[in-house]
XYZ file of N, CA and C in Angstrom:
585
model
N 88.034 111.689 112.592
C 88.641 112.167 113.824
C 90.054 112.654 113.520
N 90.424 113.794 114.248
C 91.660 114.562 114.214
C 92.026 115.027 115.204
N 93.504 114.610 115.510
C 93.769 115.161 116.647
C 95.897 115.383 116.443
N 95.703 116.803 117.611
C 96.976 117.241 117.530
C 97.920 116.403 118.620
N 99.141 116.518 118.333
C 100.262 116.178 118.828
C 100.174 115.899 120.384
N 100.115 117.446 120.856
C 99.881 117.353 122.469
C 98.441 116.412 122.855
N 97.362 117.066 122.239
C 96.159 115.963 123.134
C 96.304 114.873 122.949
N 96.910 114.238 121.672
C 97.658 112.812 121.958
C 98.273 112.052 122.874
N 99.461 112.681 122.712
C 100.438 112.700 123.823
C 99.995 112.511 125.274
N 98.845 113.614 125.814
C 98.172 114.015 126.713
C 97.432 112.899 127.170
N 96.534 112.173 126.166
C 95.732 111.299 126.466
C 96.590 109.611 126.562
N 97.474 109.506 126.474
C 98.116 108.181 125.922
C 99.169 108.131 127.266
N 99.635 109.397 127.858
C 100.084 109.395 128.609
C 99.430 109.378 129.936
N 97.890 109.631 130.371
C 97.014 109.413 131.544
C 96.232 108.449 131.016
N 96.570 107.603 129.929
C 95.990 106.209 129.540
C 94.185 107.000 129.622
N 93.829 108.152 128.775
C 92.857 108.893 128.981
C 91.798 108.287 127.169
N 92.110 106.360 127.208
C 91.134 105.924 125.894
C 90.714 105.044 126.048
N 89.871 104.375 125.679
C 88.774 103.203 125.140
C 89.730 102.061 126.021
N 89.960 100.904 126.905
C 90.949 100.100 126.940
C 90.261 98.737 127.341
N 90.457 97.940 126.704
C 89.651 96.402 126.887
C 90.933 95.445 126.415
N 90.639 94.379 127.074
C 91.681 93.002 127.089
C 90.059 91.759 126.963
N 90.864 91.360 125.965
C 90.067 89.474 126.020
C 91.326 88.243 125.954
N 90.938 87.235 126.959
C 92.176 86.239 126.741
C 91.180 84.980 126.380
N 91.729 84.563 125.632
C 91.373 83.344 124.971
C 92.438 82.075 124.919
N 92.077 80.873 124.627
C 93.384 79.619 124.928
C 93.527 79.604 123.310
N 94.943 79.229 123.040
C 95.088 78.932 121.235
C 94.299 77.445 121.043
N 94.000 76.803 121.863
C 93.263 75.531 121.503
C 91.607 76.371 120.877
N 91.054 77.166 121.798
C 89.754 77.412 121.024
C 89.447 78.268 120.049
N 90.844 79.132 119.374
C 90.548 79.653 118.404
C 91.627 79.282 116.590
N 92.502 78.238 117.524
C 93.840 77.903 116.473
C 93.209 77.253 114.844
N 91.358 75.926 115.412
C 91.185 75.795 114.132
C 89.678 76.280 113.948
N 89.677 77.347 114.604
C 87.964 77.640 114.166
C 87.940 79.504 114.126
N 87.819 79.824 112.253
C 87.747 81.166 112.226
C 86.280 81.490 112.321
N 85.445 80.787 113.043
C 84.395 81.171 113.248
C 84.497 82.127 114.729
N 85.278 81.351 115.746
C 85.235 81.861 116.893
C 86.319 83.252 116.249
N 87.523 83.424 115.648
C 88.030 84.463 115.607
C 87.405 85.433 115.483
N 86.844 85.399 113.898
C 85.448 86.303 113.512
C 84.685 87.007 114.185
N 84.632 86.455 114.997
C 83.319 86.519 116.625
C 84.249 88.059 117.540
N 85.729 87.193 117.473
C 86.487 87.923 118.402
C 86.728 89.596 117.618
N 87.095 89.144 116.491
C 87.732 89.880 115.052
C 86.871 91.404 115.533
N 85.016 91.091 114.964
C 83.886 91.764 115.097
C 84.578 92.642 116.755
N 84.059 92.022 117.521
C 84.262 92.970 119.029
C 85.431 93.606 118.914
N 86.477 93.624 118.667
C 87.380 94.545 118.327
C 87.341 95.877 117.442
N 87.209 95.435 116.316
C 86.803 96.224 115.013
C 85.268 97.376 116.200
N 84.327 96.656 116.485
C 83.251 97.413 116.970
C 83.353 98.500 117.714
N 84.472 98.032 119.166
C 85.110 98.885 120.003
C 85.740 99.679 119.561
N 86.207 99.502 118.300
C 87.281 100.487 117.920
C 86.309 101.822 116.888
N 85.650 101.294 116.936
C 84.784 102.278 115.665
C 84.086 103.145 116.659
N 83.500 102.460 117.589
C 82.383 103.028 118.856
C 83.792 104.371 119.461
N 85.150 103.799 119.563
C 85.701 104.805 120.262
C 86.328 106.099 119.186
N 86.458 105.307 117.835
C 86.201 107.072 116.934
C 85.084 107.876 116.970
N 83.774 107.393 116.956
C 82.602 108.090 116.691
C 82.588 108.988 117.689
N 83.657 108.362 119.186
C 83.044 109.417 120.285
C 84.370 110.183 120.255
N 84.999 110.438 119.476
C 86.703 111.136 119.203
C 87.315 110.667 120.084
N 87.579 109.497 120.566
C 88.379 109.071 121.466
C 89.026 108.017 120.919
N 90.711 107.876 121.714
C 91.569 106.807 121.507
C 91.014 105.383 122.014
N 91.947 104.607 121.770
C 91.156 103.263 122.154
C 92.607 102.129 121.646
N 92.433 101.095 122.740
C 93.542 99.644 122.817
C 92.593 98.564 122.941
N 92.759 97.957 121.951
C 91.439 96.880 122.358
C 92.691 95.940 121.926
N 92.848 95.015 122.887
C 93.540 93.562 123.050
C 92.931 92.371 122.864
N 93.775 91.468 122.468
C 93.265 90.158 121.938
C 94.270 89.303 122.609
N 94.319 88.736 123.984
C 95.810 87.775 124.316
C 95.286 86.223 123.976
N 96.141 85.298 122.952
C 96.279 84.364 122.926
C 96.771 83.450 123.637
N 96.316 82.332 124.507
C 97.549 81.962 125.572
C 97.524 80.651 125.280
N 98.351 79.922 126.081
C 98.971 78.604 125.529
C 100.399 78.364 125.522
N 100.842 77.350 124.539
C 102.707 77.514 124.330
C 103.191 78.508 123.492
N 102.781 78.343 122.475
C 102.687 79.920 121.826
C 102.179 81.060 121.866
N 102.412 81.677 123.191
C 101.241 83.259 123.153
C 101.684 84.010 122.087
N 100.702 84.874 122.394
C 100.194 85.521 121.156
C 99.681 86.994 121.542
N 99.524 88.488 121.731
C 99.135 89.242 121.736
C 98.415 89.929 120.605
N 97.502 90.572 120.166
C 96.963 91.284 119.334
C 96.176 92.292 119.581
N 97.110 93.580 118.591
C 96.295 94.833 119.545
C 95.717 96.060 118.728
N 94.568 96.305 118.548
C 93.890 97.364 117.681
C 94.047 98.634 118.189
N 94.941 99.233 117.564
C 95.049 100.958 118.330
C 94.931 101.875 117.312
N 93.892 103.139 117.388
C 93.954 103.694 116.788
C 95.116 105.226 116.749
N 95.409 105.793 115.777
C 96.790 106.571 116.475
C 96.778 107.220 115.131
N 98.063 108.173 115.212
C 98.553 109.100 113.977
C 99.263 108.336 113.368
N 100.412 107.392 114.147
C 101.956 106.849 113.362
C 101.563 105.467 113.901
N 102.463 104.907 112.973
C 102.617 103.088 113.359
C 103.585 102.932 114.702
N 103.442 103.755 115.437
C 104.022 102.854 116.285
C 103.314 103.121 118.244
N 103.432 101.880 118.391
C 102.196 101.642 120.012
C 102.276 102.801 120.572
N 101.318 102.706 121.705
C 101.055 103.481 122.588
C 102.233 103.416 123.333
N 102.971 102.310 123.759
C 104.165 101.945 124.458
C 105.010 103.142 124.261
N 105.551 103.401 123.066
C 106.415 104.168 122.432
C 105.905 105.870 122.191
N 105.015 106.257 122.486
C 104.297 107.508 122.405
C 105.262 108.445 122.231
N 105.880 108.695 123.055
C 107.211 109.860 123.722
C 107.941 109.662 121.821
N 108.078 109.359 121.361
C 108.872 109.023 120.085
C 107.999 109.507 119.045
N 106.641 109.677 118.960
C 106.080 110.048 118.214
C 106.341 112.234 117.575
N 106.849 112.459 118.951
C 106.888 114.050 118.396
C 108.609 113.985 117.763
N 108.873 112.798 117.194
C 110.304 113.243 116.526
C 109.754 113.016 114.986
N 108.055 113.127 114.851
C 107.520 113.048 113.020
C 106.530 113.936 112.772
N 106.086 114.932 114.253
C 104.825 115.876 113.567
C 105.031 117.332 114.562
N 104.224 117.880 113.855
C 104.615 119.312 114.646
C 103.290 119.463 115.855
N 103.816 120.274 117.004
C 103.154 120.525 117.966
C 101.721 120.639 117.606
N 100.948 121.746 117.035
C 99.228 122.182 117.311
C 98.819 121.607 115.510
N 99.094 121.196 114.770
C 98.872 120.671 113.923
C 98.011 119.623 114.322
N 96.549 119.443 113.211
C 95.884 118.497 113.606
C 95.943 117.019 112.752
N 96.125 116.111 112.992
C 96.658 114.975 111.994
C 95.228 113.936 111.998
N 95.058 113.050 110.984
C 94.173 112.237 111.117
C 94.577 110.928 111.468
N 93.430 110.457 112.112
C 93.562 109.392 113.047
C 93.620 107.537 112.425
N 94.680 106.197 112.116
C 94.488 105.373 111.730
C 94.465 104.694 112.673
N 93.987 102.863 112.318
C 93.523 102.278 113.075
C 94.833 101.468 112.552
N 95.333 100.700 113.623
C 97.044 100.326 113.533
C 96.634 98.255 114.352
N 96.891 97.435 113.866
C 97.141 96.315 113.841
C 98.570 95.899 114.161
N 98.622 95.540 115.618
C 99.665 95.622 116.412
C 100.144 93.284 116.870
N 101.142 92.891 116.664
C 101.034 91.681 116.961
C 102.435 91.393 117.894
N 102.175 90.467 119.092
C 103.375 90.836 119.677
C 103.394 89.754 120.240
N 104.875 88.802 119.968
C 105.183 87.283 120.331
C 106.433 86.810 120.129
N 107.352 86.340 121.072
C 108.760 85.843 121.102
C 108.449 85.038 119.679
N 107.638 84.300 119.256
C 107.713 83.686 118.278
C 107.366 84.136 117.044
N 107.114 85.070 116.797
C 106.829 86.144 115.683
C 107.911 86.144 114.755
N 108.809 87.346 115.267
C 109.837 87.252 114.426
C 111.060 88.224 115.537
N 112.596 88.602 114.914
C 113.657 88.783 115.549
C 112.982 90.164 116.638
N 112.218 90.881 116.432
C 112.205 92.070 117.203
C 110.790 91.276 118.754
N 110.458 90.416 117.826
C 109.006 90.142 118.599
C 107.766 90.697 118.405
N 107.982 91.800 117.359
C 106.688 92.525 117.144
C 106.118 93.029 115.582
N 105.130 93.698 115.211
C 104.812 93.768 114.123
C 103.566 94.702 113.933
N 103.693 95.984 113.361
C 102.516 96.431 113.317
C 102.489 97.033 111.705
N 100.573 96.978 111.631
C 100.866 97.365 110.143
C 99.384 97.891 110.318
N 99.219 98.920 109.122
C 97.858 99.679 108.888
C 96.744 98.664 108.927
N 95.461 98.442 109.640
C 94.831 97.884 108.898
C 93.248 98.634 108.570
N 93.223 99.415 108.907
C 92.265 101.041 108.161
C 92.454 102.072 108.650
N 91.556 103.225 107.699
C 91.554 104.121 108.049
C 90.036 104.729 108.922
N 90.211 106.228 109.646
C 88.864 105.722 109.823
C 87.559 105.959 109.196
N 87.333 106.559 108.079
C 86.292 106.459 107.199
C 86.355 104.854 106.464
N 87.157 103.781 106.371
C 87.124 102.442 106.156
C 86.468 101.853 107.130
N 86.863 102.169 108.870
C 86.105 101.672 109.778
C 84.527 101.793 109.970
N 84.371 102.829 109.449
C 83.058 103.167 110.040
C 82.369 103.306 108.666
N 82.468 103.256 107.693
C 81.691 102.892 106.364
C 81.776 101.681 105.895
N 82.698 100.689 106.238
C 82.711 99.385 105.349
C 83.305 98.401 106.669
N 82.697 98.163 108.047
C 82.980 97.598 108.942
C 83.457 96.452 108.691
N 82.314 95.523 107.979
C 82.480 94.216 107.290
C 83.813 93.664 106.880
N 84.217 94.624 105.740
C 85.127 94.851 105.034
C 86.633 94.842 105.939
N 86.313 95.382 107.006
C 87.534 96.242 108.249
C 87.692 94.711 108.776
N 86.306 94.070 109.466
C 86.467 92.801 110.222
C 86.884 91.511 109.403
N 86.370 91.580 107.897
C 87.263 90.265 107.207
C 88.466 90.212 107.436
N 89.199 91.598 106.881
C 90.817 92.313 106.838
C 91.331 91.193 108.469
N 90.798 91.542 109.051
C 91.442 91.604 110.583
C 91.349 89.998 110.861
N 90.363 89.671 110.424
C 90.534 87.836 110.607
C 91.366 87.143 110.268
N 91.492 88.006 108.689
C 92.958 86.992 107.544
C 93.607 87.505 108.279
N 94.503 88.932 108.928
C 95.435 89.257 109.662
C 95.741 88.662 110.555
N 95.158 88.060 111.517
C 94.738 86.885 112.978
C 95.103 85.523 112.699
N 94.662 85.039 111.577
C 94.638 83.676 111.010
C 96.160 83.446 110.793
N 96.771 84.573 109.587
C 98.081 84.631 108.926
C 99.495 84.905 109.912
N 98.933 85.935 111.408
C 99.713 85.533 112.512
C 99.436 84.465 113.359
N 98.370 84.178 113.345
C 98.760 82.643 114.190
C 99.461 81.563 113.583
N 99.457 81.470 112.035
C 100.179 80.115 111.513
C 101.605 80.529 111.527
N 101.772 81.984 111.517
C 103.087 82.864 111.609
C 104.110 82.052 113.194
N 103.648 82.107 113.879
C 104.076 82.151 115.156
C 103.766 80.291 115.607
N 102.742 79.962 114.893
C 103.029 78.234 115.166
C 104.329 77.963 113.986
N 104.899 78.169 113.561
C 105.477 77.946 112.587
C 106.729 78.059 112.486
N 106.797 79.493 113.221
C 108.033 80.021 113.459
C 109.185 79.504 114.034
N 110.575 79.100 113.629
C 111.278 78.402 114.437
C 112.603 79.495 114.474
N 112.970 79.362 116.194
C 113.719 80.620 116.473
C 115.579 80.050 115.701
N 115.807 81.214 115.656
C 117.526 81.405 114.717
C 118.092 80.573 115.488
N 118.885 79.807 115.514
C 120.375 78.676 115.749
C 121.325 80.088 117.061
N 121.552 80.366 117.884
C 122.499 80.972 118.266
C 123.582 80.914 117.541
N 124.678 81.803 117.061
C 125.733 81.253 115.913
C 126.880 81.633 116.843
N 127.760 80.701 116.480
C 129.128 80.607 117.481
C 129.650 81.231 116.890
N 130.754 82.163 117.750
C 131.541 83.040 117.288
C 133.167 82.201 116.722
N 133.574 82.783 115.882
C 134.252 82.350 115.433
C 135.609 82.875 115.570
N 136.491 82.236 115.540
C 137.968 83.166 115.700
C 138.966 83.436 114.663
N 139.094 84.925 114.658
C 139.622 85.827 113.309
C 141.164 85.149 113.401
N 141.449 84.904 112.382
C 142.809 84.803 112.046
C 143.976 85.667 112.711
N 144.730 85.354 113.564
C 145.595 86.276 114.129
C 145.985 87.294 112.746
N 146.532 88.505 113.031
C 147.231 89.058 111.819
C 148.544 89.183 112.116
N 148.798 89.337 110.997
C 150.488 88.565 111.063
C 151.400 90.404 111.778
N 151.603 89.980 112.557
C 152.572 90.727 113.188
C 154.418 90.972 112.771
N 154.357 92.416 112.517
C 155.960 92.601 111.865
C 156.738 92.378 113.006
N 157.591 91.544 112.473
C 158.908 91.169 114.055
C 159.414 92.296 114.200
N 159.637 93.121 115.811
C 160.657 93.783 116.103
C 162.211 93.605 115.066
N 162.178 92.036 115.035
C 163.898 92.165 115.137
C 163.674 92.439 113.283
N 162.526 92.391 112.462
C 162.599 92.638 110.637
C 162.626 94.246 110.683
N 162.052 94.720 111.925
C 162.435 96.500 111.411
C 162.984 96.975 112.333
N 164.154 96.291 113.666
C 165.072 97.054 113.383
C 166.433 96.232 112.093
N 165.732 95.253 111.649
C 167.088 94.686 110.387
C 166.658 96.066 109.383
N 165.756 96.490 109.096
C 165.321 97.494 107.938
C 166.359 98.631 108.055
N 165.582 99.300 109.545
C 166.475 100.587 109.802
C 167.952 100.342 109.859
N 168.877 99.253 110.575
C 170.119 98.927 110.178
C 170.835 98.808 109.151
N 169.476 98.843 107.793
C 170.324 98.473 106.702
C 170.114 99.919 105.990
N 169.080 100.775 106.298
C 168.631 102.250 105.744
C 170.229 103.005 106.409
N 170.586 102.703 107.456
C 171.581 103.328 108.112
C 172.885 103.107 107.573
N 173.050 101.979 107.019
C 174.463 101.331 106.628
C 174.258 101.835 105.318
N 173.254 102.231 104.219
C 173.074 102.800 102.953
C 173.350 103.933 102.986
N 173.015 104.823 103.802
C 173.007 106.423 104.660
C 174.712 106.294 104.185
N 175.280 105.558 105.444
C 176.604 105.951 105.934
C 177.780 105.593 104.383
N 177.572 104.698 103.680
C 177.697 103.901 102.637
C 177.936 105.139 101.759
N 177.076 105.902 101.346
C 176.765 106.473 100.443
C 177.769 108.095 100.886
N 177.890 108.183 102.238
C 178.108 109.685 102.758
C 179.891 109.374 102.630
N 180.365 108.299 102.904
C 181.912 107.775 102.593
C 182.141 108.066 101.125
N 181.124 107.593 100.128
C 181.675 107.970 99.021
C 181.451 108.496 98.408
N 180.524 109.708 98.747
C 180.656 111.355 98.333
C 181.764 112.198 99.149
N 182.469 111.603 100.358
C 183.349 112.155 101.269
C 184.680 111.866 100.014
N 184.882 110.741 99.746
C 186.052 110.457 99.059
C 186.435 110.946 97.779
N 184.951 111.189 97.202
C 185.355 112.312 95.546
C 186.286 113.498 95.990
């Protein structure tokens, strides 16, 4: 699948792709990658079903609990969400046709400093020739952010600290300077006057 700039744009902006949400509790998937797997598969599937028909596609995964968790399969030109679309024409040219990746999106206050994280996780001749292959990828990816985000402990707020005043020249040391540049001046003009 290939697609240009504008029908991108076009479609992402009338939300015109594939769009599914599953919520799940972190208790029933935190120690069993059997159930992920399960989840992993329906994602990966949706996402392949919505290249074959040249269409975009958001297939969501919300984790809920104390640690939520978002996870989001989008297929796209550039790494970055659907959220952000409008930003995408500052890397490709208008009627140019680009090929389409499948983008592994993770999004959680407990993640890391931005909250978010996306990274390749195929292409789409990987999706749709070696599915298997696509859905292992995506489990270890699932597994490696959830221990990510149980794990994670947020930065210390850091107190600001206070800069050393800088040392300030006294009024009264420069006008003693110029008083004494003046008395050298006058000093000097007396006794070239007196030769």
């Amino acid at each position: 699948m290939k697609i240009n700039l504008t029908d991108l744009t076009t479609k992402i902006e009338q939300q015109d792709y594939l769009q599914d949400l599953e919520t799940v509790k972190y208790a029933d998937i935190s120690k069993s990658k059997t159930k992920v797997k399960s989840l992993a598969t329906k994602m990966i599937k949706e996402t392949a079903a919505a290249i074959k028909h040249n269409s975009l596609s958001h297939v969501a995964l919300e984790v809920t609990g104390q640690r939520p968790v978002t996870f989001v399969l989008e297929n796209n030109i550039i790494n970055l969400p659907y959220s952000n679309y409008k930003k995408i024409a500052n890397f490709f040219e208008e009627e140019k046709d680009y090929p389409v990746f499948v983008y592994f999106e993770t999004q959680s206050e407990f993640l890391n400093a931005s909250n978010f994280r996306i990274d390749q996780i195929a292409t789409e001749e990987e999706i749709t020739q070696n599915e298997d292959e696509v859905i292992d990828k995506l489990v270890e990816a699932i597994m490696a952010k959830l221990s990510q985000v149980r794990e994670y402990k947020k930065p210390e707020p850091v107190a600001k600290t206070k800069k050393p005043a800088a040392k300030k020249t006294t009024t009264k040391k420069v006008a003693a300077k110029k008083t004494a540049k003046k008395t050298v001046k006058k000093t000097t003009t007396k006794a070239k006057a007196k030769k």
